[in-house]
Amino acid sequence: MPAPHGPRRRARITFSDSAAKQLDSLTSEAELHALDRALVVVSVDPDVGELLPGDSTGPRLRQYVDDVERVRLVYWVTALKTVVVVAFLEV
């Protein structure tokens, strides 16, 4: 039986300039694989990360940590929840 609201759409991932530079510095296949797995988790459920303390003057930053893969992403979700912008990544 199909889902009542259709299949869930994944969020699109976009990198800030600083995150893109960090991405360019990754050379290991294991690091890239670990990052890819974390990005899939966030794209499927953008609210999976914990909210970081802050005020309402800027975007609400979230942090997703995968202790098994040793990956940390700091990101924010746009108002339409269709684009997740990664502000920082650590592998």
PDB file of C-alpha atoms in Angstrom, residues 8-14 41-49 51 60 62 75-85:
ATOM      1  CA  ARG A   8       9.410  11.500   1.347  1.00  0.00           C
ATOM      2  CA  ARG A   9      11.656  13.835  -0.590  1.00  0.00           C
ATOM      3  CA  ARG A  10      15.289  14.186   0.470  1.00  0.00           C
ATOM      4  CA  ALA A  11      16.669  17.604   1.272  1.00  0.00           C
ATOM      5  CA  ARG A  12      19.240  18.995  -1.124  1.00  0.00           C
ATOM      6  CA  ILE A  13      22.723  19.432   0.397  1.00  0.00           C
ATOM      7  CA  THR A  14      24.656  22.623  -0.338  1.00  0.00           C
ATOM      8  CA  VAL A  41      21.188  10.768   7.172  1.00  0.00           C
ATOM      9  CA  VAL A  42      20.825  14.565   7.248  1.00  0.00           C
ATOM     10  CA  SER A  43      19.239  14.704   3.784  1.00  0.00           C
ATOM     11  CA  VAL A  44      16.594  12.152   4.788  1.00  0.00           C
ATOM     12  CA  ASP A  45      15.825  13.880   8.107  1.00  0.00           C
ATOM     13  CA  PRO A  46      17.164  17.467   8.339  1.00  0.00           C
ATOM     14  CA  ASP A  47      15.936  17.733  11.940  1.00  0.00           C
ATOM     15  CA  VAL A  48      18.060  14.785  13.083  1.00  0.00           C
ATOM     16  CA  GLY A  49      20.803  16.994  14.520  1.00  0.00           C
ATOM     17  CA  LEU A  51      19.957  22.456  17.970  1.00  0.00           C
ATOM     18  CA  ARG A  60      19.364  28.101  13.808  1.00  0.00           C
ATOM     19  CA  ARG A  62      22.183  22.199  14.156  1.00  0.00           C
ATOM     20  CA  TYR A  75      24.406  22.982   9.356  1.00  0.00           C
ATOM     21  CA  TRP A  76      21.194  24.915   9.093  1.00  0.00           C
ATOM     22  CA  VAL A  77      17.936  24.174   7.355  1.00  0.00           C
ATOM     23  CA  THR A  78      16.196  26.728   5.161  1.00  0.00           C
ATOM     24  CA  ALA A  79      12.663  27.874   5.934  1.00  0.00           C
ATOM     25  CA  LEU A  80      11.216  25.550   3.282  1.00  0.00           C
ATOM     26  CA  LYS A  81      13.221  22.623   4.667  1.00  0.00           C
ATOM     27  CA  THR A  82      14.279  21.712   1.175  1.00  0.00           C
ATOM     28  CA  VAL A  83      17.934  22.727   1.390  1.00  0.00           C
ATOM     29  CA  VAL A  84      20.387  21.815   4.097  1.00  0.00           C
ATOM     30  CA  VAL A  85      23.441  24.056   4.058  1.00  0.00           C
TER      31      VAL A  85
END
